[in-house]
PDB file of N, CA and C in Angstrom:
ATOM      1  N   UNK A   1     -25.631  84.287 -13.699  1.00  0.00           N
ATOM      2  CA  UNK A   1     -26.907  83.641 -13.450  1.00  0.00           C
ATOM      3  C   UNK A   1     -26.974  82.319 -14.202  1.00  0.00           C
ATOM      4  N   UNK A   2     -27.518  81.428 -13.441  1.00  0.00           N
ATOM      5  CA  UNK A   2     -28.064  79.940 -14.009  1.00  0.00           C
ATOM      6  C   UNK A   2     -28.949  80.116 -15.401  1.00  0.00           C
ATOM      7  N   UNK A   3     -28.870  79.347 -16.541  1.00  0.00           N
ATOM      8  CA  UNK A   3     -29.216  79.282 -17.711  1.00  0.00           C
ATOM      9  C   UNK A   3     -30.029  78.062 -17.561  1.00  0.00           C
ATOM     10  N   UNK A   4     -29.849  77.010 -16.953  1.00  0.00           N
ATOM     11  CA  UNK A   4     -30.755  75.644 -16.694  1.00  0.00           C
ATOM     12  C   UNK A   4     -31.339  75.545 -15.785  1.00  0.00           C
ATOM     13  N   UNK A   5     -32.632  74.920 -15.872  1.00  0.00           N
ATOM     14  CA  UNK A   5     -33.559  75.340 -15.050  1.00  0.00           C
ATOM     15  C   UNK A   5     -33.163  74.625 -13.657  1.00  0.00           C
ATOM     16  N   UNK A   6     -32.262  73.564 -13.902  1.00  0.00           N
ATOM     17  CA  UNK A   6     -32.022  72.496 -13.003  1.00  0.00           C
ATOM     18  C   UNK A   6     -31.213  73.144 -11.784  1.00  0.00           C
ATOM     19  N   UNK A   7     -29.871  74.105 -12.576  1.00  0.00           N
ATOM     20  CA  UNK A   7     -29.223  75.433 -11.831  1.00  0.00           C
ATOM     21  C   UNK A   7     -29.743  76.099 -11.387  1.00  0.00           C
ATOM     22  N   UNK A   8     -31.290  76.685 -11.790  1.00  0.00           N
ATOM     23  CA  UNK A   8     -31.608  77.452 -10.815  1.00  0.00           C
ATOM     24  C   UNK A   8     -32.582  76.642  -9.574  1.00  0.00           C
ATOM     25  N   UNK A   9     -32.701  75.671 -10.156  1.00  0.00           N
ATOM     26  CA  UNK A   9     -33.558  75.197  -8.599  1.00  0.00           C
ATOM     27  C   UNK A   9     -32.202  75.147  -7.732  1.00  0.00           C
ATOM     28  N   UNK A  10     -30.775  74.740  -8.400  1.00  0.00           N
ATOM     29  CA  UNK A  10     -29.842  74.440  -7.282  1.00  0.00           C
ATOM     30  C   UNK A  10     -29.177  75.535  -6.569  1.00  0.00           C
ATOM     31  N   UNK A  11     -29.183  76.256  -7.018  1.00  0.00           N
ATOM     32  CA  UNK A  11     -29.206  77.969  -6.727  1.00  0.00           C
ATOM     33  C   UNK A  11     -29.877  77.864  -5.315  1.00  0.00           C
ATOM     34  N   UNK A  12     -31.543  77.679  -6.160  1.00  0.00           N
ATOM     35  CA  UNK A  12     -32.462  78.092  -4.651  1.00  0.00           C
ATOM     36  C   UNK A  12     -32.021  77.130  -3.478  1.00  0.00           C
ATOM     37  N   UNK A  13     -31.694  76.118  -3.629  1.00  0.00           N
ATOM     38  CA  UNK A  13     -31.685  74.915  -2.092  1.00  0.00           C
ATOM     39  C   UNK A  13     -29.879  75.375  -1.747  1.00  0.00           C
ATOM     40  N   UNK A  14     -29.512  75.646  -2.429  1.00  0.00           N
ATOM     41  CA  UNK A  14     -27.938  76.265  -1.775  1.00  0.00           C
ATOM     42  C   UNK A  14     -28.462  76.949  -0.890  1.00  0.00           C
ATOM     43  N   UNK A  15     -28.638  77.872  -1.549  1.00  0.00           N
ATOM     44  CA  UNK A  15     -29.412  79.274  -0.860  1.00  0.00           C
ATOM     45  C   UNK A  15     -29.976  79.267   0.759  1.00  0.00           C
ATOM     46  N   UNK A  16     -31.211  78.356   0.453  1.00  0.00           N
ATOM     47  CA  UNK A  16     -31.723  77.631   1.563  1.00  0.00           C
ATOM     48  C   UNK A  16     -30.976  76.910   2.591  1.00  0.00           C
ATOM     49  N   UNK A  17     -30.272  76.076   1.981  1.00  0.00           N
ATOM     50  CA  UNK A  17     -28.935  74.998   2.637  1.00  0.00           C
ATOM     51  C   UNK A  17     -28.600  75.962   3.827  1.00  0.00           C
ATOM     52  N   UNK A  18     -27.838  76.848   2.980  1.00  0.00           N
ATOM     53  CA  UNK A  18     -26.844  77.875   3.113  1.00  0.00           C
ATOM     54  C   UNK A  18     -27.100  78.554   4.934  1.00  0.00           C
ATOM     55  N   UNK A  19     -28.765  79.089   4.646  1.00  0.00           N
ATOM     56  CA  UNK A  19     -29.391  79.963   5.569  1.00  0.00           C
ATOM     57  C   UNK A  19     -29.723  79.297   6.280  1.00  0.00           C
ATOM     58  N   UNK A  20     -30.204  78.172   6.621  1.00  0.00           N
ATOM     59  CA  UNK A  20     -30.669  76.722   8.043  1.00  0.00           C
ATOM     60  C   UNK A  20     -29.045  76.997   8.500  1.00  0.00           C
ATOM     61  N   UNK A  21     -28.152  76.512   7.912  1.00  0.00           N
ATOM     62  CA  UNK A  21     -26.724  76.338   8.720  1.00  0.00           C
ATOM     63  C   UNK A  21     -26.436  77.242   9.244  1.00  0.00           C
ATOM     64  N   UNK A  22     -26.142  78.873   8.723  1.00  0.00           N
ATOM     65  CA  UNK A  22     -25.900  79.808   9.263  1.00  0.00           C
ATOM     66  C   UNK A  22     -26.811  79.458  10.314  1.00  0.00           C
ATOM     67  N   UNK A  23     -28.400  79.302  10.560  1.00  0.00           N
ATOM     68  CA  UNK A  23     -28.709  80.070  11.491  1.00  0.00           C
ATOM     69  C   UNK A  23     -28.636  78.603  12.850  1.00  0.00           C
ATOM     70  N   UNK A  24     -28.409  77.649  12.490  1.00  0.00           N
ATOM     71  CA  UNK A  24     -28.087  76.373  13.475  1.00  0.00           C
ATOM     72  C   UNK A  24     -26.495  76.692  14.167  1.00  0.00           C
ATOM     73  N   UNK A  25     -25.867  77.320  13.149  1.00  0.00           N
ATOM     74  CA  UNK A  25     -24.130  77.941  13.504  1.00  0.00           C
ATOM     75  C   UNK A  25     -24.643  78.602  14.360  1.00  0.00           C
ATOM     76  N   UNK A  26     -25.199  79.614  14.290  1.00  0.00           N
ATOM     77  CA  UNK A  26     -25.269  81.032  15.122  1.00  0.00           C
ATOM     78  C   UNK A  26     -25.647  80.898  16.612  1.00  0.00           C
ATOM     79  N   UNK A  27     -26.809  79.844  16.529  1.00  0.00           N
ATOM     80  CA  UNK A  27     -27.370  79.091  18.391  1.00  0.00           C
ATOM     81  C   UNK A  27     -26.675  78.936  18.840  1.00  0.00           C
ATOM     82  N   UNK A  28     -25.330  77.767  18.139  1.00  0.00           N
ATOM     83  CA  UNK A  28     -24.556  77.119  19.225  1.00  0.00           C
ATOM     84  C   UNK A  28     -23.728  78.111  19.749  1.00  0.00           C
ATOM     85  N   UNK A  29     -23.341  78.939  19.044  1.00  0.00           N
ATOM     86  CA  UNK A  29     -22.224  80.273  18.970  1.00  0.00           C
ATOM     87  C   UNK A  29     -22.992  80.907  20.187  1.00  0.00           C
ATOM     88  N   UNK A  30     -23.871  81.473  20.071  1.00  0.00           N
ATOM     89  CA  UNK A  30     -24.375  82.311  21.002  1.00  0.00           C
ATOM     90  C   UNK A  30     -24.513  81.441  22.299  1.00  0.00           C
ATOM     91  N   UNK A  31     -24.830  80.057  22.289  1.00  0.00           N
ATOM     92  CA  UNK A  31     -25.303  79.336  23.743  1.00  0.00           C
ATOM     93  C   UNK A  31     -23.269  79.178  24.257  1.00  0.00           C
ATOM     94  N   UNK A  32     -22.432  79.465  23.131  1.00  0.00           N
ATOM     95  CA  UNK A  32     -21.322  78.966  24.020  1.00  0.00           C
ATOM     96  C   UNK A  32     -20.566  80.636  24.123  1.00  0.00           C
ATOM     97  N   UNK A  33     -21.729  81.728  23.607  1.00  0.00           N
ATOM     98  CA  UNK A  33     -20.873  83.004  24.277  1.00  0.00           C
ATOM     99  C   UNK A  33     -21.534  82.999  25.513  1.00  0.00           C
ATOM    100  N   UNK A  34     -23.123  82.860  25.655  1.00  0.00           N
ATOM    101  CA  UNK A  34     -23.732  82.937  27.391  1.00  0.00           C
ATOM    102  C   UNK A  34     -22.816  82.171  27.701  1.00  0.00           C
ATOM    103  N   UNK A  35     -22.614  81.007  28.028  1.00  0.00           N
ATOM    104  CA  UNK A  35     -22.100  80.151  28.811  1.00  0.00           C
ATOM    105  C   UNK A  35     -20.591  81.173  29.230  1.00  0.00           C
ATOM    106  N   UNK A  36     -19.696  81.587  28.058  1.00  0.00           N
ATOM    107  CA  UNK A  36     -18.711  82.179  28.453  1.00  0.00           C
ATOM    108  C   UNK A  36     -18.921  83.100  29.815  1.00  0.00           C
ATOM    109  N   UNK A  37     -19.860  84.054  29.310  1.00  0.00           N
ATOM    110  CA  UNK A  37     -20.326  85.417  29.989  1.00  0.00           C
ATOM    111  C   UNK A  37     -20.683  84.818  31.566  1.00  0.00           C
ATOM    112  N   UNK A  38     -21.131  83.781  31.790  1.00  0.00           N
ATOM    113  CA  UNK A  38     -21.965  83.283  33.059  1.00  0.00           C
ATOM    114  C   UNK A  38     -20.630  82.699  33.822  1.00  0.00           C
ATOM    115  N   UNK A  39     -19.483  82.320  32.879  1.00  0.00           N
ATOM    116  CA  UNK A  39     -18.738  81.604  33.390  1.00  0.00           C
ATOM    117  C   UNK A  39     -17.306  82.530  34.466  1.00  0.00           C
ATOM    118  N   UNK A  40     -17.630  83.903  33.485  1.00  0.00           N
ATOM    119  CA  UNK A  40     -16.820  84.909  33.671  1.00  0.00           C
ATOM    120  C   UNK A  40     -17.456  85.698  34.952  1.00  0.00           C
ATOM    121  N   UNK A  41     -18.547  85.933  34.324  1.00  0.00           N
ATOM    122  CA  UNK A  41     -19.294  86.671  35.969  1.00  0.00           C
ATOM    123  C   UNK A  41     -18.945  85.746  37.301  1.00  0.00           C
ATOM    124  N   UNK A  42     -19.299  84.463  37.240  1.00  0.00           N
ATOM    125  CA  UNK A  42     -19.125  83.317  38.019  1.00  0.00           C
ATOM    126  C   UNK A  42     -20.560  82.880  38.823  1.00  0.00           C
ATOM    127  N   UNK A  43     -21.459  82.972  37.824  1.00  0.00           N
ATOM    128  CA  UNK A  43     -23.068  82.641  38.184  1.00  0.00           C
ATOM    129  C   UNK A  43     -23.111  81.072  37.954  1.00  0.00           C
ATOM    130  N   UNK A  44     -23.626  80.445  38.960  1.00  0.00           N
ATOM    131  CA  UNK A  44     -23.372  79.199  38.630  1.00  0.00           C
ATOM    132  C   UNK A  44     -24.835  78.613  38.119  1.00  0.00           C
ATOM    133  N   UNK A  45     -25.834  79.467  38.612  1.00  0.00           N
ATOM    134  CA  UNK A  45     -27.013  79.098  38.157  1.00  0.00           C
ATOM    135  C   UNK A  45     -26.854  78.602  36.458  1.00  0.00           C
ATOM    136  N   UNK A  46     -26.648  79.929  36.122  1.00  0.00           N
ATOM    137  CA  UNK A  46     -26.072  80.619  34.957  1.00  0.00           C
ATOM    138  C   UNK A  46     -25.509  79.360  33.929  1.00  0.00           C
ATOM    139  N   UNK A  47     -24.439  78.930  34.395  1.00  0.00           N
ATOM    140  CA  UNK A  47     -23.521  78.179  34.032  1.00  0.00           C
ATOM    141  C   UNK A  47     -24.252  77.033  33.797  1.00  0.00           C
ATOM    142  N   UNK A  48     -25.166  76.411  34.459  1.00  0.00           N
ATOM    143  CA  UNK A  48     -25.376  74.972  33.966  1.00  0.00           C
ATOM    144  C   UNK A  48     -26.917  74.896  33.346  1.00  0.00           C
ATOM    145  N   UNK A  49     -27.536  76.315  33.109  1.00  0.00           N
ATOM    146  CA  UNK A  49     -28.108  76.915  32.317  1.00  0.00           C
ATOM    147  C   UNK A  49     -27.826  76.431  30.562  1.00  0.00           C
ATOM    148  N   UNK A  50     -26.334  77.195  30.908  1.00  0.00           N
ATOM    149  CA  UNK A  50     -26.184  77.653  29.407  1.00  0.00           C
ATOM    150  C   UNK A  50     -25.535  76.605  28.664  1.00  0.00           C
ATOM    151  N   UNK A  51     -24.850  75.617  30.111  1.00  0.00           N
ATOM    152  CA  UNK A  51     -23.818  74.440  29.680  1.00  0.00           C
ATOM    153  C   UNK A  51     -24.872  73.201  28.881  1.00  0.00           C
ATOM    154  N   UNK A  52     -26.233  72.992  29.575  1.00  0.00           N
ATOM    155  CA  UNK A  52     -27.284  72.482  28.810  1.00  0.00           C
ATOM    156  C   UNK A  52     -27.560  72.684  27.576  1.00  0.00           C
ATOM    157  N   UNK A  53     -27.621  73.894  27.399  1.00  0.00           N
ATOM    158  CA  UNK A  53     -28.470  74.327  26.050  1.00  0.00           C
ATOM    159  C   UNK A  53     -27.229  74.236  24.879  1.00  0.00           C
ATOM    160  N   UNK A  54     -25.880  74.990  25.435  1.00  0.00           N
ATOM    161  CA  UNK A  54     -24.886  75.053  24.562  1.00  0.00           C
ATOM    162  C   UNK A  54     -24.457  73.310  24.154  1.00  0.00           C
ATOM    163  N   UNK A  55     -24.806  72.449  24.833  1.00  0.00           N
ATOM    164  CA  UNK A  55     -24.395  70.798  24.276  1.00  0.00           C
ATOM    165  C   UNK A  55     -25.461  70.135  23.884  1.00  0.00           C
ATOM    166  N   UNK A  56     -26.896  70.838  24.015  1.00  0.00           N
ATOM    167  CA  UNK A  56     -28.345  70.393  23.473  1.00  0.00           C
ATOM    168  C   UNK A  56     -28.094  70.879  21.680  1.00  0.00           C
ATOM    169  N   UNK A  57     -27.637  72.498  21.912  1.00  0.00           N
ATOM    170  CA  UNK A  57     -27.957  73.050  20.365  1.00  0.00           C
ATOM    171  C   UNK A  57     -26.201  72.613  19.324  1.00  0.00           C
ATOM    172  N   UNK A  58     -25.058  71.375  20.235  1.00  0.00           N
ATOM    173  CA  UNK A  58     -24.203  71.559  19.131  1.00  0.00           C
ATOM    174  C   UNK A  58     -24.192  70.130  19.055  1.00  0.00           C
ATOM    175  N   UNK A  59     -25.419  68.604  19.627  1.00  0.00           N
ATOM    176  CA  UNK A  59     -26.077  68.216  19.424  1.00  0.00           C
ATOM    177  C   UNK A  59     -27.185  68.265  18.444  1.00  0.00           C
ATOM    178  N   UNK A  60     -27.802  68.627  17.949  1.00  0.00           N
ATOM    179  CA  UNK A  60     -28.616  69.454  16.786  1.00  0.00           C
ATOM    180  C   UNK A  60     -27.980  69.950  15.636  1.00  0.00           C
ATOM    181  N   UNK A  61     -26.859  70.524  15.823  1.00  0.00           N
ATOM    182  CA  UNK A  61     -25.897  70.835  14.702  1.00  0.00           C
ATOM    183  C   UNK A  61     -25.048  69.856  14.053  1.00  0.00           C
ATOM    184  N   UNK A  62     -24.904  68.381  15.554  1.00  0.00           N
ATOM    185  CA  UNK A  62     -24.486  67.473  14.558  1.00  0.00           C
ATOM    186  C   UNK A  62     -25.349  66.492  13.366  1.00  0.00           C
ATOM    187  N   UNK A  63     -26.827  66.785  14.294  1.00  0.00           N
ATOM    188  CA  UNK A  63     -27.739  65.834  13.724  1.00  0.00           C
ATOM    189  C   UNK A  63     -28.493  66.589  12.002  1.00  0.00           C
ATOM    190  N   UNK A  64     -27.691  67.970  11.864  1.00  0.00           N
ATOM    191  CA  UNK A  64     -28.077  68.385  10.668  1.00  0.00           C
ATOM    192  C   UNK A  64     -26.935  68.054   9.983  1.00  0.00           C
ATOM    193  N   UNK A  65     -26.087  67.762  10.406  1.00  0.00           N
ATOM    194  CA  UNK A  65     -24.813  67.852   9.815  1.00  0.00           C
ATOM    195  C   UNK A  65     -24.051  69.098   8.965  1.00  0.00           C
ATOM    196  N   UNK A  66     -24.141  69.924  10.161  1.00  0.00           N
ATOM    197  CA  UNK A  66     -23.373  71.372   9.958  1.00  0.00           C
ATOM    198  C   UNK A  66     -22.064  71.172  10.694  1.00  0.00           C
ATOM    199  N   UNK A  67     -22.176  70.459  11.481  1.00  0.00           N
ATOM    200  CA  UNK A  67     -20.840  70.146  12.214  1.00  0.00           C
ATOM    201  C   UNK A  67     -20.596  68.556  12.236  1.00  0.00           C
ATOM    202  N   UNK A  68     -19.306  68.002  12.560  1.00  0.00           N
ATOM    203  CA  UNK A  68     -18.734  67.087  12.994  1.00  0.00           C
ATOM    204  C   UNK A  68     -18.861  66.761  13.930  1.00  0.00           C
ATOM    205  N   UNK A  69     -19.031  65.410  14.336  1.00  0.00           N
ATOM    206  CA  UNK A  69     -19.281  64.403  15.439  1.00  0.00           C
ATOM    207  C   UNK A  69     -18.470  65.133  16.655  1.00  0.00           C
ATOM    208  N   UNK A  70     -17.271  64.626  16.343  1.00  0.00           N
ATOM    209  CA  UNK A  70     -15.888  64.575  17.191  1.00  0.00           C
ATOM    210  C   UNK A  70     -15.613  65.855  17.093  1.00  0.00           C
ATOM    211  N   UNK A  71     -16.181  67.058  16.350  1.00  0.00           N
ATOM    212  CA  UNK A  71     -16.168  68.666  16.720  1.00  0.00           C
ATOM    213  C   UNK A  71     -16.976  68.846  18.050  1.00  0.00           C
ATOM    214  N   UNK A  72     -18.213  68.313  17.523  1.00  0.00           N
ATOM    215  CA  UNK A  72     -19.268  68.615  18.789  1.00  0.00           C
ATOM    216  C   UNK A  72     -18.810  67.776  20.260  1.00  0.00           C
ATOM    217  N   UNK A  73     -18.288  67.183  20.012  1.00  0.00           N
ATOM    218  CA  UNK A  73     -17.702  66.476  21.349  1.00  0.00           C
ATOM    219  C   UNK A  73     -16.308  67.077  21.965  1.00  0.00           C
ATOM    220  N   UNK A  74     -15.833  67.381  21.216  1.00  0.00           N
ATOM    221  CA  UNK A  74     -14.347  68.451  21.452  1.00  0.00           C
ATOM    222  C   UNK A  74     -15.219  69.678  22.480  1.00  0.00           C
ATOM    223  N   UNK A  75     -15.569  70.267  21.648  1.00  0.00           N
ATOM    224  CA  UNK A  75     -16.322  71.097  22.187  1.00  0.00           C
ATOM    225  C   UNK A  75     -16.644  71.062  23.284  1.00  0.00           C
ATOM    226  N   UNK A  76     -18.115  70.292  23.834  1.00  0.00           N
ATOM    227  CA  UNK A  76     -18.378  69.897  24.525  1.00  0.00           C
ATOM    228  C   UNK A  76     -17.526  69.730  25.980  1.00  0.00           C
ATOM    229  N   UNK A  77     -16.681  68.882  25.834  1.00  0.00           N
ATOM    230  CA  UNK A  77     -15.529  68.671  26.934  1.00  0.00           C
ATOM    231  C   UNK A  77     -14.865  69.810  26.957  1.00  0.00           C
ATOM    232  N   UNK A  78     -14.709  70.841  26.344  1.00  0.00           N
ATOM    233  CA  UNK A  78     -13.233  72.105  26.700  1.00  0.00           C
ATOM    234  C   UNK A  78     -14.499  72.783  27.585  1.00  0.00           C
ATOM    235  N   UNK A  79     -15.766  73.264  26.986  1.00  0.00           N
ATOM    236  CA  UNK A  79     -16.956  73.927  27.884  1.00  0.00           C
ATOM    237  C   UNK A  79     -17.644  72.968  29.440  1.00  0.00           C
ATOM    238  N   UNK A  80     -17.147  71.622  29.123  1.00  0.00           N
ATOM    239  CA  UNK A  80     -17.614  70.955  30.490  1.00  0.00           C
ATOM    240  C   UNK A  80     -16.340  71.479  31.121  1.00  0.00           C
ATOM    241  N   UNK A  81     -15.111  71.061  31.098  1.00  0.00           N
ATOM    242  CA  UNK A  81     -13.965  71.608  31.586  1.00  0.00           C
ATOM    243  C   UNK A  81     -13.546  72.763  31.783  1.00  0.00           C
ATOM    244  N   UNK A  82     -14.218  74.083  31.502  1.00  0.00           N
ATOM    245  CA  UNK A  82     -14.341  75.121  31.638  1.00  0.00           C
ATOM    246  C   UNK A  82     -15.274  75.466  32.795  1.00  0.00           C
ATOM    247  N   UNK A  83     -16.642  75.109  33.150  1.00  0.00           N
ATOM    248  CA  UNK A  83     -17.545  75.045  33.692  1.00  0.00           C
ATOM    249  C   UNK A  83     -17.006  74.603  35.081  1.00  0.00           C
ATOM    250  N   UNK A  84     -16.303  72.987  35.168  1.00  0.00           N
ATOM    251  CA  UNK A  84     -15.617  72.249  36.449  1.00  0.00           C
ATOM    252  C   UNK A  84     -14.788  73.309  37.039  1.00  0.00           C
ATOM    253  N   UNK A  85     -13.927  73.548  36.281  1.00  0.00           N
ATOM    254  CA  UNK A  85     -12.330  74.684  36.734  1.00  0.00           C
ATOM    255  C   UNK A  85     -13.425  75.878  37.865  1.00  0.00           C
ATOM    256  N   UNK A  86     -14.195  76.223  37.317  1.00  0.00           N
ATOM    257  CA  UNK A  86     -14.760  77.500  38.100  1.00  0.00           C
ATOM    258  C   UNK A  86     -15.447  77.243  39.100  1.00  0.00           C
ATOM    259  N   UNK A  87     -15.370  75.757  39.476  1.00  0.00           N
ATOM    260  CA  UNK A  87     -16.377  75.265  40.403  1.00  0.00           C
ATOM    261  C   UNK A  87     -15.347  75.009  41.957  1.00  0.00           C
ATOM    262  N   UNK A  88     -14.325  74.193  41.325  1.00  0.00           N
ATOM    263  CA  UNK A  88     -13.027  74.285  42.091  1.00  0.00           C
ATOM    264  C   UNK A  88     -12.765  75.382  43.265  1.00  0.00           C
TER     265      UNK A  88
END
């Protein structure tokens, strides 16, 4: 345990830090497992559903800076390119 008071405020905003990221991680994660699931069934509704939200919420993750620019854009393109292939 922190002995300075300064440590424990930094304790608490880790803490805090910590729990916003996890839970900004977890959206994009989940908007790019729907997208998987929609992509696999082959719902196309589905698909540009989830292809929105999954590049809206890893957009948001860059603007907290939990992720990298050029992550979220990687990204982005393998799930747009994933999305095209099934359209084919």
């Amino acid at each position: 345990m922190p002995i300075k008071d300064s440590a424990k405020k930094y304790m608490k905003v880790t803490a805090k830090k910590t729990e916003e990221n996890r839970k900004t991680r977890g959206a994009y994660r989940a908007a790019i497992r729907n997208l998987e699931k929609a992509v696999h069934a082959g719902d196309k509704k589905e698909m540009e559903k989830y292809l929105l939200l999954s590049q809206k919420t890893l957009d948001k993750a860059v603007q907290k800076n939990v992720i990298k620019k050029n992550t979220a854009a990687r990204k982005k393109s393998r799930l747009n390119k994933m999305v095209l292939a099934t359209k084919k």
